[in-house]
């Protein structure tokens, strides 16, 4: 083990750059897709259905991805997922009708891209302990989050600039994303990977036994169990806000595509700040400080409901960007540090299952509900966040006490 640890790096530029490239391409495409759909249909219903369908795809893949990552070479899983996404995206971009995009094609694209993400994201996180030294994980997670947030910042910014060009359409956004996925594949090929030797017991188990074993392991580890609850509830908040945001900016605050782009860019800049902050102060990278991030965010949303101006809403978007980046950094560090190597893939697979479990319900509900609730959607989200954090804290303490007594 010491010999393998000595081969690991304190920093990996290819891994950092691939974080930027993939999310940048995704940001450009999602920005264009969201804006075109809401502009075309006048509501967020189609966007809600596409997002909900996407989360069903995530759920189907989440069931087995953890066992795949614990059985096979995680680097090749990562490469295969992104290559599948790139080929599928570029192929469908050739037949899309940019003026009136075919619904079947949008659902096919959602399927392809969400299969890519549901394999690539957990693989990229599970691969870290096989690339980065244990002592450098907390700091590198912060740098990776900063790169991720930088991609999120430039994605909508470039998307907003592209919308000012007369020739740009949804097909162009799709082709940009496909090229960025190919670049991501090239960067991931350059990652210096030192895989942990696989336990024979993992290979002798069926996928079902492996999956059940992963769930039992997570339940037996108090901090991992708590991290799953936090993931599940915070995703309610984040996904609901993402669905509501373009509608609220267009119809409640009378903003433009530039306002939407600027808000998303500022939110991503806040994410970059969070990454740099935790890279500089890794001792703040903990579950305890994560709760305080969410308390502040919930209170801000409650108060922001009663000041119905665009600039206040943009501040809420920025706070949301900081909190989401903080969440990703802290929750990933907990999982990487608290998981045994032979369970790490399943831990991340289960974490994505927890993320996606109720997302179809929340995205479809908010897709319809935001048209009726309008600004009060913000109040509902703030109340959900605060109540959820108090309940999760209580459940987690009770669960840890039970395990200690067993």
Tab-separated table of C-alpha atoms in Angstrom:
chain	number	residue	atom	x	y	z
A	1	UNK	CA	0.000	0.000	0.000
A	2	UNK	CA	2.844	2.417	0.839
A	3	UNK	CA	4.461	1.732	-2.540
A	4	UNK	CA	1.185	2.482	-4.324
A	5	UNK	CA	0.648	5.647	-2.249
A	6	UNK	CA	4.089	6.904	-3.287
A	7	UNK	CA	3.048	6.635	-6.959
A	8	UNK	CA	-0.019	8.807	-6.426
A	9	UNK	CA	0.125	12.519	-7.204
A	10	UNK	CA	-0.794	15.569	-5.158
A	11	UNK	CA	-2.300	17.184	-8.240
A	12	UNK	CA	-3.597	16.052	-11.646
A	13	UNK	CA	-3.982	18.625	-14.417
A	14	UNK	CA	-5.783	16.256	-16.866
A	15	UNK	CA	-8.385	15.387	-14.210
A	16	UNK	CA	-8.824	19.061	-13.381
A	17	UNK	CA	-9.093	20.091	-17.039
A	18	UNK	CA	-11.609	17.346	-17.850
A	19	UNK	CA	-13.818	18.667	-15.034
A	20	UNK	CA	-13.809	22.036	-16.789
A	21	UNK	CA	-14.248	20.774	-20.364
A	22	UNK	CA	-17.218	18.502	-19.731
A	23	UNK	CA	-19.200	20.969	-17.641
A	24	UNK	CA	-18.390	23.878	-19.982
A	25	UNK	CA	-19.821	22.021	-22.973
A	26	UNK	CA	-22.815	20.896	-20.933
A	27	UNK	CA	-23.361	24.469	-19.697
A	28	UNK	CA	-23.405	25.913	-23.222
A	29	UNK	CA	-25.849	23.246	-24.431
A	30	UNK	CA	-28.173	23.314	-21.388
A	31	UNK	CA	-28.318	27.099	-21.504
A	32	UNK	CA	-29.387	27.059	-25.140
A	33	UNK	CA	-31.834	24.186	-24.614
A	34	UNK	CA	-33.519	25.734	-21.549
A	35	UNK	CA	-33.881	29.145	-23.144
A	36	UNK	CA	-35.186	27.863	-26.491
A	37	UNK	CA	-37.722	25.526	-24.848
A	38	UNK	CA	-39.156	28.129	-22.463
A	39	UNK	CA	-39.240	30.739	-25.266
A	40	UNK	CA	-40.949	28.326	-27.689
A	41	UNK	CA	-43.601	26.915	-25.350
A	42	UNK	CA	-44.095	29.886	-22.990
A	43	UNK	CA	-43.798	27.682	-19.904
A	44	UNK	CA	-41.453	25.202	-18.209
A	45	UNK	CA	-43.599	22.090	-18.719
A	46	UNK	CA	-41.593	20.470	-21.536
A	47	UNK	CA	-38.369	21.305	-19.718
A	48	UNK	CA	-39.806	19.693	-16.587
A	49	UNK	CA	-40.789	16.520	-18.465
A	50	UNK	CA	-37.384	16.225	-20.154
A	51	UNK	CA	-35.605	16.750	-16.836
A	52	UNK	CA	-37.892	14.261	-15.101
A	53	UNK	CA	-37.277	11.664	-17.826
A	54	UNK	CA	-33.553	12.310	-17.508
A	55	UNK	CA	-33.658	11.510	-13.818
A	56	UNK	CA	-35.477	8.240	-14.513
A	57	UNK	CA	-32.534	7.350	-16.797
A	58	UNK	CA	-30.183	8.291	-13.966
A	59	UNK	CA	-32.073	6.037	-11.552
A	60	UNK	CA	-31.876	3.013	-13.856
A	61	UNK	CA	-28.121	3.472	-14.212
A	62	UNK	CA	-27.581	4.286	-10.525
A	63	UNK	CA	-28.788	0.787	-9.634
A	64	UNK	CA	-25.762	-0.914	-11.183
A	65	UNK	CA	-23.065	1.767	-11.679
A	66	UNK	CA	-21.543	1.268	-8.214
A	67	UNK	CA	-20.993	-2.452	-8.785
A	68	UNK	CA	-19.509	-1.716	-12.227
A	69	UNK	CA	-17.025	0.754	-10.729
A	70	UNK	CA	-15.980	-1.701	-8.001
A	71	UNK	CA	-15.501	-4.551	-10.502
A	72	UNK	CA	-13.889	-2.883	-13.515
A	73	UNK	CA	-11.214	-0.342	-14.378
A	74	UNK	CA	-12.745	3.010	-13.390
A	75	UNK	CA	-10.711	4.964	-15.933
A	76	UNK	CA	-12.072	2.894	-18.835
A	77	UNK	CA	-15.625	3.270	-17.533
A	78	UNK	CA	-15.071	7.056	-17.513
A	79	UNK	CA	-13.653	7.062	-21.046
A	80	UNK	CA	-16.372	4.792	-22.437
A	81	UNK	CA	-19.179	6.898	-20.972
A	82	UNK	CA	-17.905	10.183	-22.412
A	83	UNK	CA	-17.163	8.600	-25.809
A	84	UNK	CA	-20.728	7.252	-25.934
A	85	UNK	CA	-22.044	10.727	-25.145
A	86	UNK	CA	-19.862	12.398	-27.774
A	87	UNK	CA	-20.787	10.015	-30.585
A	88	UNK	CA	-24.505	10.138	-29.731
A	89	UNK	CA	-24.568	13.930	-29.462
A	90	UNK	CA	-22.755	14.591	-32.744
A	91	UNK	CA	-24.849	11.976	-34.587
A	92	UNK	CA	-28.207	13.397	-33.466
A	93	UNK	CA	-27.032	16.963	-34.125
A	94	UNK	CA	-27.020	16.071	-37.836
A	95	UNK	CA	-30.766	15.307	-37.906
A	96	UNK	CA	-32.206	17.813	-35.430
A	97	UNK	CA	-34.585	20.472	-36.729
A	98	UNK	CA	-33.306	23.594	-34.946
A	99	UNK	CA	-36.425	25.651	-35.720
A	100	UNK	CA	-38.813	23.005	-34.349
A	101	UNK	CA	-36.747	20.377	-32.492
A	102	UNK	CA	-38.389	16.962	-32.616
A	103	UNK	CA	-39.617	15.838	-29.190
A	104	UNK	CA	-38.492	12.249	-29.801
A	105	UNK	CA	-34.999	13.544	-30.579
A	106	UNK	CA	-34.895	15.669	-27.416
A	107	UNK	CA	-35.843	12.622	-25.357
A	108	UNK	CA	-33.221	10.513	-27.203
A	109	UNK	CA	-30.593	13.168	-26.501
A	110	UNK	CA	-31.617	13.282	-22.863
A	111	UNK	CA	-31.245	9.494	-22.671
A	112	UNK	CA	-27.762	9.489	-24.255
A	113	UNK	CA	-26.405	12.409	-22.249
A	114	UNK	CA	-27.828	11.158	-18.957
A	115	UNK	CA	-26.376	7.680	-19.484
A	116	UNK	CA	-23.028	9.408	-20.041
A	117	UNK	CA	-23.361	11.531	-16.892
A	118	UNK	CA	-24.679	8.700	-14.699
A	119	UNK	CA	-21.551	6.662	-15.469
A	120	UNK	CA	-18.935	9.403	-15.902
A	121	UNK	CA	-19.711	11.510	-12.816
A	122	UNK	CA	-19.444	8.727	-10.205
A	123	UNK	CA	-16.434	7.299	-12.084
A	124	UNK	CA	-14.661	10.680	-12.003
A	125	UNK	CA	-15.223	10.947	-8.256
A	126	UNK	CA	-14.425	7.311	-7.433
A	127	UNK	CA	-11.187	7.493	-9.451
A	128	UNK	CA	-9.738	10.286	-7.309
A	129	UNK	CA	-8.249	8.107	-4.511
A	130	UNK	CA	-6.494	6.117	-7.274
A	131	UNK	CA	-4.928	9.292	-8.682
A	132	UNK	CA	-4.438	11.692	-5.743
A	133	UNK	CA	-2.634	11.070	-2.449
A	134	UNK	CA	-4.898	10.653	0.590
A	135	UNK	CA	-3.382	13.698	2.311
A	136	UNK	CA	-4.172	15.887	-0.714
A	137	UNK	CA	-7.770	14.750	-1.335
A	138	UNK	CA	-9.561	17.559	0.531
A	139	UNK	CA	-7.515	20.241	-1.219
A	140	UNK	CA	-7.790	18.652	-4.684
A	141	UNK	CA	-11.566	18.266	-4.284
A	142	UNK	CA	-11.692	22.025	-3.753
A	143	UNK	CA	-9.578	22.668	-6.880
A	144	UNK	CA	-11.730	20.226	-8.885
A	145	UNK	CA	-14.839	22.051	-7.736
A	146	UNK	CA	-13.267	25.383	-8.751
A	147	UNK	CA	-12.580	23.969	-12.241
A	148	UNK	CA	-16.122	22.611	-12.383
A	149	UNK	CA	-17.556	25.988	-11.356
A	150	UNK	CA	-15.323	27.769	-13.875
A	151	UNK	CA	-16.874	25.618	-16.592
A	152	UNK	CA	-20.310	26.473	-15.195
A	153	UNK	CA	-19.404	30.173	-15.298
A	154	UNK	CA	-18.133	30.205	-18.867
A	155	UNK	CA	-20.851	27.872	-20.204
A	156	UNK	CA	-23.870	30.191	-19.788
A	157	UNK	CA	-21.689	33.260	-20.444
A	158	UNK	CA	-20.632	31.897	-23.832
A	159	UNK	CA	-24.186	30.638	-24.384
A	160	UNK	CA	-25.568	34.129	-23.778
A	161	UNK	CA	-23.034	35.658	-26.176
A	162	UNK	CA	-23.824	33.062	-28.840
A	163	UNK	CA	-27.540	33.881	-28.668
A	164	UNK	CA	-26.711	37.366	-29.962
A	165	UNK	CA	-25.454	35.839	-33.229
A	166	UNK	CA	-28.183	35.600	-35.874
A	167	UNK	CA	-27.016	32.257	-37.240
A	168	UNK	CA	-26.850	30.425	-33.914
A	169	UNK	CA	-29.465	27.758	-33.154
A	170	UNK	CA	-29.993	24.686	-30.984
A	171	UNK	CA	-28.047	22.531	-33.460
A	172	UNK	CA	-24.966	24.730	-32.960
A	173	UNK	CA	-25.203	24.404	-29.185
A	174	UNK	CA	-25.433	20.629	-29.544
A	175	UNK	CA	-22.391	20.393	-31.811
A	176	UNK	CA	-20.292	22.504	-29.424
A	177	UNK	CA	-21.179	20.091	-26.626
A	178	UNK	CA	-20.221	17.046	-28.723
A	179	UNK	CA	-16.794	18.520	-29.482
A	180	UNK	CA	-16.209	19.332	-25.810
A	181	UNK	CA	-17.038	15.740	-24.888
A	182	UNK	CA	-14.393	14.520	-27.365
A	183	UNK	CA	-11.867	16.875	-25.745
A	184	UNK	CA	-12.864	15.449	-22.348
A	185	UNK	CA	-12.124	11.924	-23.602
A	186	UNK	CA	-8.631	13.035	-24.666
A	187	UNK	CA	-7.937	14.641	-21.286
A	188	UNK	CA	-9.132	11.571	-19.383
A	189	UNK	CA	-6.809	9.371	-21.441
A	190	UNK	CA	-3.887	11.344	-19.958
A	191	UNK	CA	-4.876	10.637	-16.321
A	192	UNK	CA	-2.189	8.653	-14.458
A	193	UNK	CA	-4.296	5.969	-12.786
A	194	UNK	CA	-3.007	3.618	-10.043
A	195	UNK	CA	-5.937	1.275	-9.388
A	196	UNK	CA	-6.408	-0.362	-5.998
A	197	UNK	CA	-6.201	-4.174	-6.330
A	198	UNK	CA	-9.726	-5.610	-6.467
A	199	UNK	CA	-10.860	-7.978	-3.712
A	200	UNK	CA	-11.779	-11.454	-4.966
A	201	UNK	CA	-14.997	-11.315	-2.940
A	202	UNK	CA	-16.224	-8.433	-5.087
A	203	UNK	CA	-15.857	-10.493	-8.278
A	204	UNK	CA	-17.440	-13.617	-6.725
A	205	UNK	CA	-20.609	-11.725	-5.750
A	206	UNK	CA	-23.537	-11.270	-8.094
A	207	UNK	CA	-24.434	-7.709	-9.014
A	208	UNK	CA	-27.452	-7.942	-6.717
A	209	UNK	CA	-25.365	-9.160	-3.749
A	210	UNK	CA	-22.814	-6.442	-4.463
A	211	UNK	CA	-25.529	-3.799	-4.503
A	212	UNK	CA	-27.117	-4.977	-1.243
A	213	UNK	CA	-23.668	-5.148	0.368
A	214	UNK	CA	-23.038	-1.535	-0.648
A	215	UNK	CA	-26.288	-0.327	0.922
A	216	UNK	CA	-25.574	-2.198	4.145
A	217	UNK	CA	-22.112	-0.671	4.277
A	218	UNK	CA	-23.453	2.873	3.853
A	219	UNK	CA	-26.052	2.349	6.594
A	220	UNK	CA	-23.327	1.043	8.926
A	221	UNK	CA	-21.234	4.224	8.523
A	222	UNK	CA	-22.884	7.203	10.313
A	223	UNK	CA	-21.271	9.980	8.239
A	224	UNK	CA	-21.934	8.197	4.935
A	225	UNK	CA	-25.568	7.637	5.943
A	226	UNK	CA	-25.911	11.313	6.886
A	227	UNK	CA	-24.310	12.376	3.601
A	228	UNK	CA	-26.919	10.395	1.653
A	229	UNK	CA	-29.801	12.116	3.460
A	230	UNK	CA	-28.213	15.517	2.831
A	231	UNK	CA	-27.750	14.647	-0.836
A	232	UNK	CA	-31.340	13.543	-1.289
A	233	UNK	CA	-32.931	16.620	0.279
A	234	UNK	CA	-30.565	19.274	-1.047
A	235	UNK	CA	-31.163	17.953	-4.566
A	236	UNK	CA	-34.878	18.636	-4.083
A	237	UNK	CA	-33.916	22.248	-3.538
A	238	UNK	CA	-31.293	22.604	-6.267
A	239	UNK	CA	-33.281	20.909	-9.045
A	240	UNK	CA	-36.489	22.734	-8.164
A	241	UNK	CA	-34.663	26.054	-8.356
A	242	UNK	CA	-33.017	25.197	-11.691
A	243	UNK	CA	-36.424	24.432	-13.238
A	244	UNK	CA	-38.034	27.570	-11.790
A	245	UNK	CA	-35.209	29.974	-12.627
A	246	UNK	CA	-35.722	30.634	-16.391
A	247	UNK	CA	-39.494	31.030	-15.936
A	248	UNK	CA	-39.137	33.425	-12.982
A	249	UNK	CA	-36.542	35.560	-14.791
A	250	UNK	CA	-38.647	35.763	-17.963
A	251	UNK	CA	-42.171	36.089	-16.539
A	252	UNK	CA	-41.911	37.316	-12.925
A	253	UNK	CA	-38.886	39.624	-13.086
A	254	UNK	CA	-39.151	40.449	-16.830
A	255	UNK	CA	-35.518	39.657	-17.496
A	256	UNK	CA	-33.787	38.853	-20.772
A	257	UNK	CA	-31.556	36.027	-21.988
A	258	UNK	CA	-28.592	38.216	-21.010
A	259	UNK	CA	-29.950	38.546	-17.462
A	260	UNK	CA	-30.357	34.754	-17.264
A	261	UNK	CA	-26.851	34.200	-18.604
A	262	UNK	CA	-25.373	36.779	-16.219
A	263	UNK	CA	-27.137	35.256	-13.210
A	264	UNK	CA	-25.846	31.760	-14.038
A	265	UNK	CA	-22.346	33.086	-14.653
A	266	UNK	CA	-22.275	34.946	-11.323
A	267	UNK	CA	-23.541	31.819	-9.563
A	268	UNK	CA	-20.700	29.827	-11.103
A	269	UNK	CA	-18.187	32.518	-10.084
A	270	UNK	CA	-19.492	32.098	-6.534
A	271	UNK	CA	-18.783	28.381	-6.959
A	272	UNK	CA	-15.222	29.198	-8.025
A	273	UNK	CA	-14.829	31.354	-4.913
A	274	UNK	CA	-16.063	28.441	-2.794
A	275	UNK	CA	-13.513	26.111	-4.407
A	276	UNK	CA	-10.615	28.524	-3.904
A	277	UNK	CA	-11.722	29.209	-0.324
A	278	UNK	CA	-11.780	25.536	0.649
A	279	UNK	CA	-8.510	24.866	-1.199
A	280	UNK	CA	-6.957	27.587	0.952
A	281	UNK	CA	-8.804	26.587	4.159
A	282	UNK	CA	-9.377	22.811	3.945
A	283	UNK	CA	-10.342	22.652	7.649
A	284	UNK	CA	-13.665	24.282	6.655
A	285	UNK	CA	-14.367	21.262	4.450
A	286	UNK	CA	-16.760	19.437	6.829
A	287	UNK	CA	-20.378	18.369	7.288
A	288	UNK	CA	-20.764	20.788	10.207
A	289	UNK	CA	-20.066	23.853	8.065
A	290	UNK	CA	-22.267	22.404	5.294
A	291	UNK	CA	-25.298	22.677	7.574
A	292	UNK	CA	-24.549	26.356	8.152
A	293	UNK	CA	-24.277	26.931	4.400
A	294	UNK	CA	-27.777	25.521	3.987
A	295	UNK	CA	-29.239	27.409	6.963
A	296	UNK	CA	-28.036	30.724	5.507
A	297	UNK	CA	-29.342	29.787	2.057
A	298	UNK	CA	-32.789	28.830	3.370
A	299	UNK	CA	-33.178	32.068	5.356
A	300	UNK	CA	-32.043	34.134	2.351
A	301	UNK	CA	-34.708	32.526	0.150
A	302	UNK	CA	-37.436	33.208	2.710
A	303	UNK	CA	-36.448	36.870	2.996
A	304	UNK	CA	-35.860	37.275	-0.740
A	305	UNK	CA	-39.465	36.314	-1.479
A	306	UNK	CA	-40.668	39.637	-0.075
A	307	UNK	CA	-38.333	41.832	-2.156
A	308	UNK	CA	-39.536	41.087	-5.664
A	309	UNK	CA	-36.875	42.695	-7.842
A	310	UNK	CA	-34.502	41.121	-10.358
A	311	UNK	CA	-31.310	42.143	-8.550
A	312	UNK	CA	-32.452	40.458	-5.300
A	313	UNK	CA	-33.294	37.302	-7.255
A	314	UNK	CA	-29.827	37.367	-8.831
A	315	UNK	CA	-28.308	37.543	-5.321
A	316	UNK	CA	-30.270	34.386	-4.436
A	317	UNK	CA	-28.916	32.700	-7.574
A	318	UNK	CA	-25.373	33.650	-6.509
A	319	UNK	CA	-25.876	32.310	-2.957
A	320	UNK	CA	-27.277	29.116	-4.448
A	321	UNK	CA	-24.152	28.771	-6.628
A	322	UNK	CA	-21.851	29.102	-3.615
A	323	UNK	CA	-23.872	26.641	-1.515
A	324	UNK	CA	-24.073	24.057	-4.293
A	325	UNK	CA	-20.318	24.145	-4.912
A	326	UNK	CA	-19.702	23.944	-1.163
A	327	UNK	CA	-22.008	20.932	-0.961
A	328	UNK	CA	-20.200	19.066	-3.766
A	329	UNK	CA	-16.761	19.702	-2.237
A	330	UNK	CA	-17.698	18.700	1.297
A	331	UNK	CA	-19.894	15.716	0.513
A	332	UNK	CA	-17.361	14.182	-1.922
A	333	UNK	CA	-14.526	14.588	0.592
A	334	UNK	CA	-16.552	12.801	3.278
A	335	UNK	CA	-17.265	9.887	0.944
A	336	UNK	CA	-13.696	9.535	-0.275
A	337	UNK	CA	-12.231	9.695	3.247
A	338	UNK	CA	-14.822	7.530	5.036
A	339	UNK	CA	-15.225	4.746	2.429
A	340	UNK	CA	-13.120	1.592	2.236
A	341	UNK	CA	-11.542	1.297	-1.268
A	342	UNK	CA	-13.510	-1.855	-2.141
A	343	UNK	CA	-16.811	-0.031	-1.470
A	344	UNK	CA	-15.999	3.372	-2.949
A	345	UNK	CA	-17.639	2.780	-6.332
A	346	UNK	CA	-20.833	1.543	-4.708
A	347	UNK	CA	-20.833	4.457	-2.263
A	348	UNK	CA	-20.781	6.909	-5.150
A	349	UNK	CA	-23.329	4.850	-7.071
A	350	UNK	CA	-25.674	4.933	-4.067
A	351	UNK	CA	-25.044	8.655	-3.618
A	352	UNK	CA	-26.191	9.296	-7.186
A	353	UNK	CA	-29.208	7.048	-6.601
A	354	UNK	CA	-30.044	9.171	-3.546
A	355	UNK	CA	-29.598	12.288	-5.658
A	356	UNK	CA	-31.919	11.109	-8.406
A	357	UNK	CA	-34.534	9.108	-6.464
A	358	UNK	CA	-37.217	11.787	-6.166
A	359	UNK	CA	-35.879	14.228	-8.757
A	360	UNK	CA	-38.453	13.290	-11.470
A	361	UNK	CA	-41.248	14.212	-9.062
A	362	UNK	CA	-39.712	17.538	-8.080
A	363	UNK	CA	-38.781	18.594	-11.629
A	364	UNK	CA	-42.186	17.800	-13.132
A	365	UNK	CA	-43.975	19.359	-10.131
A	366	UNK	CA	-41.959	22.554	-10.337
A	367	UNK	CA	-42.295	22.596	-14.130
A	368	UNK	CA	-46.059	22.932	-13.644
A	369	UNK	CA	-46.138	24.618	-10.234
A	370	UNK	CA	-43.883	27.594	-10.942
A	371	UNK	CA	-46.451	28.953	-13.428
A	372	UNK	CA	-49.032	29.060	-10.619
A	373	UNK	CA	-46.891	29.929	-7.596
A	374	UNK	CA	-44.525	32.343	-9.345
A	375	UNK	CA	-42.454	34.266	-6.728
A	376	UNK	CA	-43.822	32.095	-3.887
A	377	UNK	CA	-41.839	29.219	-5.365
A	378	UNK	CA	-38.807	30.894	-3.786
A	379	UNK	CA	-40.492	30.903	-0.357
A	380	UNK	CA	-41.393	27.210	-0.694
A	381	UNK	CA	-37.792	26.310	-1.563
A	382	UNK	CA	-36.413	28.225	1.435
A	383	UNK	CA	-38.872	26.553	3.816
A	384	UNK	CA	-38.026	23.118	2.362
A	385	UNK	CA	-34.333	23.695	2.914
A	386	UNK	CA	-34.616	24.801	6.555
A	387	UNK	CA	-37.102	22.142	7.648
A	388	UNK	CA	-35.132	19.437	5.836
A	389	UNK	CA	-31.844	20.325	7.513
A	390	UNK	CA	-33.350	20.248	11.020
A	391	UNK	CA	-35.015	16.882	10.387
A	392	UNK	CA	-31.887	15.322	8.826
A	393	UNK	CA	-29.737	16.451	11.740
A	394	UNK	CA	-32.126	14.800	14.189
A	395	UNK	CA	-32.391	11.543	12.189
A	396	UNK	CA	-28.597	11.327	11.785
A	397	UNK	CA	-27.944	11.769	15.511
A	398	UNK	CA	-30.501	9.092	16.358
A	399	UNK	CA	-28.995	6.719	13.767
A	400	UNK	CA	-25.433	7.247	15.039
A	401	UNK	CA	-26.590	6.640	18.626
A	402	UNK	CA	-28.233	3.353	17.591
A	403	UNK	CA	-25.054	2.144	15.873
A	404	UNK	CA	-22.965	3.078	18.911
A	405	UNK	CA	-25.224	1.029	21.193
A	406	UNK	CA	-25.293	-2.012	18.880
